[in-house]
Structure formats: structure tokens, C-alpha cells
Amino acid sequence: MSGWRFSGRGAPKTVLAALPLLVAGCASTVVQENLAETSAFAVREMGMEVQLQSTSDARATAASLARVLLAEPLTADGAVQLALGYSPAFQRMLADSAAASAAATQSARLPNPILSYSRLAAGDVSEIERALTVSLLDFILLPQRRRLADLQQTQHRLRSAGDVIAVATEARQAWINAVAAGQSLAYAEQAKRSAEAGAELARRMTAVGNFSRIEAAREQAFYADTTAEVARAQLEVQRTREILIRLLGLPGDLAAMLQLPQRLPDVPATPDDQSVLARRAFDERLDVALARAELDFTARSLGLTRVTSTVNAFELGAASTSDTGEETLEGYELEVRLPLFDFGDARRANAEAVYLAALNRTAVVLAEAQSHLRESYFAYRTTYDLARHYRD
């Protein structure tokens, strides 16, 4: 007996032959496109490109750039450039994003067809069975899965853009804190020298009877306080410096090269306008865009779950069987999983609840974004006014 069986799960032979062309897509191309878009975002917002350093030459180039930047006192822009162009932590974020992009591409592909072959023989009689199996349901749902994958790619690009902003902001803030700590140390040392001179003068005047012991003790106490303040300022300088080193990912040799300016830049002549700043910040908030993208993805996933929750297997194929000396039998076979024990209601309820949670999470993000912008501007304006007050 010999025979063959094509269980194509609904896909004709011509369609099956064309499947590799229909579903082909290079995951590395999608990854490179996402990295290129992240780099373009960094150029637009930070004025510099970012890249995933996947070769030793690229990493050596980044190390050379770091040495050039550290050869002189590091600026705030230089700190951002090091964080985005050298930091291993940021490189890990880019690699994680590339892996997530590749996984999203994989989720939109059909499973590979299964080719099976069996041969049974007894004397002069043999039975051969061949089967090539693909999933008709997966093929039908392929456009929907591709749309879901596209939404996932949008989410990954937004997260990568958020990583760029977060890393750059943390690096700039760490630089400001480190420079401010050094400037505070300089002021503390100046106060200590003045207090030391005052304490010495009080000691001498007390010795000749022109100063009371209480007044001399007060000067000595002030000198002791300023000495302690210098010690605390030195500790803060070391602490903020190490924070900056960790954010930039500098190893021992590069950390030893780190130099910082002696003072912060001057206060701007005028503060930014609240309406313009708030409108631009809200329009460009990545958490708002990401929440909306996640809501779209959840809505699409809900539609897919409604389809697959009841019927998740549908196999259709042509079959042909022949026995030795017998007429060949031809026909078809249909396999459908009957929803007798699991009607899919639990999966549908879960998907609907997840969608409602995403909908309310988006509303929360929008409300919190507006509130944070108002709070941030108030803090910015208060700090600006205090800086001008102390300066003047």
C-alpha cells in the first residue's frame, strides 16, 4: 500500500508555494530601521547620533571619543554625549530594544510547515504516507498579526526614544550636581578661611582683654561649624562625582581623567514662557504617546482574542490513498477543534478587562502629564527666581 496525504490546513498548493514570498521579512532590517529612527530622534532632540556598538571597532571608536571628551573639563553637553555614545548601560538599553523588535517581527510570522514521512512494509505490500502541514487559521489571521507587530514596533521605538531622553536627562542632572558640589565646596572653604581668621582674631583680642570669653567661644564655634561643613562638602563632591561616573559608565582609567568646570553656567537673562514650554512639552511627551500606542495594541489584541478564543485550530487538506492492486482513493479531510469544554469566555473576559485597564491607564497618564507639567514649571520658575535673587 502506498499513498500520500497533504494536510495543508486549508492552503492550496499554489498558495503554499508562495507562502515564503508572502511572509518573508528580514528581522535585522526592522531592527536597523528602529535603531535609525532612534538615532534620528537623538539628533533632533540632543544634536547627536546614537548607535548600537555591535563590533569591537565600534566600541574602540566610542572609547577614543570618550578620551577626547575627558581630555579637558567636561561640559554638560559632553556628559550627554558620553552617556549616549559610550555608556554600557545605554548600549544595553539599545540591545534590549533590538531584541524586542526582533521578537515583534517573529510574532508576525507563520510557523514553519511540518513535513512528515512514514513507510510501513510487510512482504511485497508497502504503505507510504507523506504529509505537509501548515496552519490555515494562522494564515487567515496573518494580516491581523502583522498589524499587531507594527503596533509593537511603534511601542519599542517610543520606549527607545524615552530611554534617550531619560539617559540624557540623568547625565545632565548628574553633571549639574557634581559641578554644583564643587562650587559649594569652594564657598565652604572660603567661609572656613574667614571663620578661621575671625577665631584667631577673637583669641588674640581675648588675650589682651578686648574680647569676652563668650564672644571668643562664639567665633570658635563658628569656625568649628565651617570646618565640619567643608568635610560634608568634600563628601558631597566625591559622592556626586561617583554618581556621574556610574551614569557615564567610565572604567577606572577614564574615571581618573574626569575633570569638571569650577562653576555652573550663568543664569539665563529671562525665564522660558509657561504657555509655550508647557504646550511643547505636552505635545512631545513620550509617556503620553506610549500610553496611546499601548491602548491601540490592546484594542487590536482584543479583536484577535475574540476570533481565537473559540476556534483556535482549523485544518483542511487534500488526501489520497492507494493500496497495492487497488483503485486510488481521493478526497479531503477537515479537522476542527470543537468548543465543548472551553468556550473561550474566560479568555475574552480577560482581554476585555485588560483593555479597560489600558483605557483607564491612558486617561491617568494624560491627567498626570498635565499636572506634572504645571508642577515642573512652578518648580522651574521658583528656582530661577531664587537663583537671580542670590546672584543679585
PDB file of C-alpha atoms in Angstrom, residues 49-169:
ATOM      1  CA  GLU A  49      23.604  60.277  16.752  1.00  0.00           C
ATOM      2  CA  VAL A  50      23.360  57.047  18.716  1.00  0.00           C
ATOM      3  CA  GLN A  51      24.226  53.574  17.518  1.00  0.00           C
ATOM      4  CA  LEU A  52      24.323  50.026  18.808  1.00  0.00           C
ATOM      5  CA  GLN A  53      28.003  49.166  19.131  1.00  0.00           C
ATOM      6  CA  SER A  54      27.877  45.578  17.921  1.00  0.00           C
ATOM      7  CA  THR A  55      31.544  45.287  16.880  1.00  0.00           C
ATOM      8  CA  SER A  56      34.848  45.711  18.665  1.00  0.00           C
ATOM      9  CA  ASP A  57      35.799  48.502  16.241  1.00  0.00           C
ATOM     10  CA  ALA A  58      32.661  50.462  17.179  1.00  0.00           C
ATOM     11  CA  ARG A  59      33.416  50.064  20.864  1.00  0.00           C
ATOM     12  CA  ALA A  60      37.019  51.140  20.326  1.00  0.00           C
ATOM     13  CA  THR A  61      35.803  54.242  18.475  1.00  0.00           C
ATOM     14  CA  ALA A  62      33.484  55.088  21.376  1.00  0.00           C
ATOM     15  CA  ALA A  63      36.353  54.702  23.850  1.00  0.00           C
ATOM     16  CA  SER A  64      38.517  57.028  21.752  1.00  0.00           C
ATOM     17  CA  LEU A  65      35.734  59.626  21.705  1.00  0.00           C
ATOM     18  CA  ALA A  66      35.457  59.340  25.488  1.00  0.00           C
ATOM     19  CA  ARG A  67      39.165  60.022  25.897  1.00  0.00           C
ATOM     20  CA  VAL A  68      38.900  63.092  23.673  1.00  0.00           C
ATOM     21  CA  LEU A  69      35.989  64.476  25.707  1.00  0.00           C
ATOM     22  CA  LEU A  70      37.743  63.756  29.023  1.00  0.00           C
ATOM     23  CA  ALA A  71      41.000  65.373  27.946  1.00  0.00           C
ATOM     24  CA  GLU A  72      39.574  68.726  29.095  1.00  0.00           C
ATOM     25  CA  PRO A  73      36.949  69.817  31.643  1.00  0.00           C
ATOM     26  CA  LEU A  74      33.724  68.022  30.818  1.00  0.00           C
ATOM     27  CA  THR A  75      30.748  70.156  29.802  1.00  0.00           C
ATOM     28  CA  ALA A  76      27.084  69.297  30.257  1.00  0.00           C
ATOM     29  CA  ASP A  77      26.756  68.521  26.547  1.00  0.00           C
ATOM     30  CA  GLY A  78      29.885  66.405  26.785  1.00  0.00           C
ATOM     31  CA  ALA A  79      28.332  64.416  29.625  1.00  0.00           C
ATOM     32  CA  VAL A  80      25.246  63.772  27.492  1.00  0.00           C
ATOM     33  CA  GLN A  81      27.455  62.766  24.578  1.00  0.00           C
ATOM     34  CA  LEU A  82      29.332  60.285  26.763  1.00  0.00           C
ATOM     35  CA  ALA A  83      26.117  58.866  28.196  1.00  0.00           C
ATOM     36  CA  LEU A  84      24.601  58.274  24.758  1.00  0.00           C
ATOM     37  CA  GLY A  85      27.771  57.400  22.881  1.00  0.00           C
ATOM     38  CA  TYR A  86      29.828  55.413  25.367  1.00  0.00           C
ATOM     39  CA  SER A  87      27.814  54.267  28.398  1.00  0.00           C
ATOM     40  CA  PRO A  88      27.440  50.463  28.525  1.00  0.00           C
ATOM     41  CA  ALA A  89      24.121  50.927  30.332  1.00  0.00           C
ATOM     42  CA  PHE A  90      22.668  52.806  27.355  1.00  0.00           C
ATOM     43  CA  GLN A  91      24.126  50.216  24.990  1.00  0.00           C
ATOM     44  CA  ARG A  92      22.278  47.561  26.989  1.00  0.00           C
ATOM     45  CA  MET A  93      19.045  49.516  26.514  1.00  0.00           C
ATOM     46  CA  LEU A  94      19.615  49.656  22.754  1.00  0.00           C
ATOM     47  CA  ALA A  95      20.369  45.919  22.657  1.00  0.00           C
ATOM     48  CA  ASP A  96      17.216  45.143  24.648  1.00  0.00           C
ATOM     49  CA  SER A  97      15.210  47.271  22.235  1.00  0.00           C
ATOM     50  CA  ALA A  98      16.740  45.456  19.256  1.00  0.00           C
ATOM     51  CA  ALA A  99      15.861  42.092  20.811  1.00  0.00           C
ATOM     52  CA  ALA A 100      12.276  43.244  21.454  1.00  0.00           C
ATOM     53  CA  SER A 101      11.983  44.461  17.842  1.00  0.00           C
ATOM     54  CA  ALA A 102      13.171  41.100  16.539  1.00  0.00           C
ATOM     55  CA  ALA A 103      10.683  39.308  18.804  1.00  0.00           C
ATOM     56  CA  ALA A 104       7.844  41.502  17.483  1.00  0.00           C
ATOM     57  CA  THR A 105       8.861  40.616  13.927  1.00  0.00           C
ATOM     58  CA  GLN A 106       8.884  36.935  14.864  1.00  0.00           C
ATOM     59  CA  SER A 107       5.353  37.174  16.292  1.00  0.00           C
ATOM     60  CA  ALA A 108       4.007  38.198  12.864  1.00  0.00           C
ATOM     61  CA  ARG A 109       5.387  35.162  11.049  1.00  0.00           C
ATOM     62  CA  LEU A 110       3.679  31.892  10.257  1.00  0.00           C
ATOM     63  CA  PRO A 111       5.024  28.767  11.930  1.00  0.00           C
ATOM     64  CA  ASN A 112       7.179  26.662   9.645  1.00  0.00           C
ATOM     65  CA  PRO A 113       5.329  23.892   7.754  1.00  0.00           C
ATOM     66  CA  ILE A 114       5.712  20.360   9.042  1.00  0.00           C
ATOM     67  CA  LEU A 115       6.855  17.651   6.621  1.00  0.00           C
ATOM     68  CA  SER A 116       6.288  14.084   7.798  1.00  0.00           C
ATOM     69  CA  TYR A 117       7.062  10.791   6.046  1.00  0.00           C
ATOM     70  CA  SER A 118       6.317   7.220   7.081  1.00  0.00           C
ATOM     71  CA  ARG A 119       6.749   3.837   5.391  1.00  0.00           C
ATOM     72  CA  LEU A 120       5.310   0.505   6.529  1.00  0.00           C
ATOM     73  CA  ALA A 121       6.044  -2.772   4.709  1.00  0.00           C
ATOM     74  CA  ALA A 122       5.039  -6.420   5.016  1.00  0.00           C
ATOM     75  CA  GLY A 123       6.336  -8.735   2.334  1.00  0.00           C
ATOM     76  CA  ASP A 124       5.528  -7.276  -1.089  1.00  0.00           C
ATOM     77  CA  VAL A 125       2.990  -4.833   0.331  1.00  0.00           C
ATOM     78  CA  SER A 126       4.124  -1.373   1.413  1.00  0.00           C
ATOM     79  CA  GLU A 127       2.365   1.683   2.696  1.00  0.00           C
ATOM     80  CA  ILE A 128       3.926   5.121   2.314  1.00  0.00           C
ATOM     81  CA  GLU A 129       2.403   8.231   3.772  1.00  0.00           C
ATOM     82  CA  ARG A 130       3.598  11.763   3.329  1.00  0.00           C
ATOM     83  CA  ALA A 131       2.113  14.913   4.861  1.00  0.00           C
ATOM     84  CA  LEU A 132       2.896  18.589   4.543  1.00  0.00           C
ATOM     85  CA  THR A 133       1.026  20.603   7.165  1.00  0.00           C
ATOM     86  CA  VAL A 134       0.522  24.320   7.595  1.00  0.00           C
ATOM     87  CA  SER A 135      -1.985  26.258   9.683  1.00  0.00           C
ATOM     88  CA  LEU A 136      -4.907  27.719   7.793  1.00  0.00           C
ATOM     89  CA  LEU A 137      -6.077  29.729  10.809  1.00  0.00           C
ATOM     90  CA  ASP A 138      -2.642  31.311  11.255  1.00  0.00           C
ATOM     91  CA  PHE A 139      -2.637  32.179   7.563  1.00  0.00           C
ATOM     92  CA  ILE A 140      -6.071  33.806   7.796  1.00  0.00           C
ATOM     93  CA  LEU A 141      -5.037  35.813  10.859  1.00  0.00           C
ATOM     94  CA  LEU A 142      -1.665  36.824   9.404  1.00  0.00           C
ATOM     95  CA  PRO A 143      -2.750  40.389   8.422  1.00  0.00           C
ATOM     96  CA  GLN A 144      -4.057  40.984  11.949  1.00  0.00           C
ATOM     97  CA  ARG A 145      -0.853  39.654  13.494  1.00  0.00           C
ATOM     98  CA  ARG A 146       1.184  41.905  11.235  1.00  0.00           C
ATOM     99  CA  ARG A 147      -0.800  44.937  12.340  1.00  0.00           C
ATOM    100  CA  LEU A 148      -0.186  43.945  15.959  1.00  0.00           C
ATOM    101  CA  ALA A 149       3.522  43.574  15.227  1.00  0.00           C
ATOM    102  CA  ASP A 150       3.579  47.040  13.661  1.00  0.00           C
ATOM    103  CA  LEU A 151       1.976  48.486  16.786  1.00  0.00           C
ATOM    104  CA  GLN A 152       4.566  46.691  18.902  1.00  0.00           C
ATOM    105  CA  GLN A 153       7.339  48.192  16.786  1.00  0.00           C
ATOM    106  CA  THR A 154       5.833  51.626  17.412  1.00  0.00           C
ATOM    107  CA  GLN A 155       5.904  50.939  21.156  1.00  0.00           C
ATOM    108  CA  HIS A 156       9.537  49.827  21.005  1.00  0.00           C
ATOM    109  CA  ARG A 157      10.532  52.966  19.100  1.00  0.00           C
ATOM    110  CA  LEU A 158       8.776  55.158  21.663  1.00  0.00           C
ATOM    111  CA  ARG A 159      10.465  53.308  24.529  1.00  0.00           C
ATOM    112  CA  SER A 160      13.856  53.744  22.864  1.00  0.00           C
ATOM    113  CA  ALA A 161      13.174  57.460  22.443  1.00  0.00           C
ATOM    114  CA  GLY A 162      12.205  57.583  26.110  1.00  0.00           C
ATOM    115  CA  ASP A 163      15.482  55.879  27.012  1.00  0.00           C
ATOM    116  CA  VAL A 164      17.372  58.562  25.081  1.00  0.00           C
ATOM    117  CA  ILE A 165      15.599  61.347  26.968  1.00  0.00           C
ATOM    118  CA  ALA A 166      15.950  59.624  30.350  1.00  0.00           C
ATOM    119  CA  VAL A 167      19.663  58.856  29.965  1.00  0.00           C
ATOM    120  CA  ALA A 168      20.459  62.329  28.658  1.00  0.00           C
ATOM    121  CA  THR A 169      18.457  63.995  31.436  1.00  0.00           C
TER     122      THR A 169
END
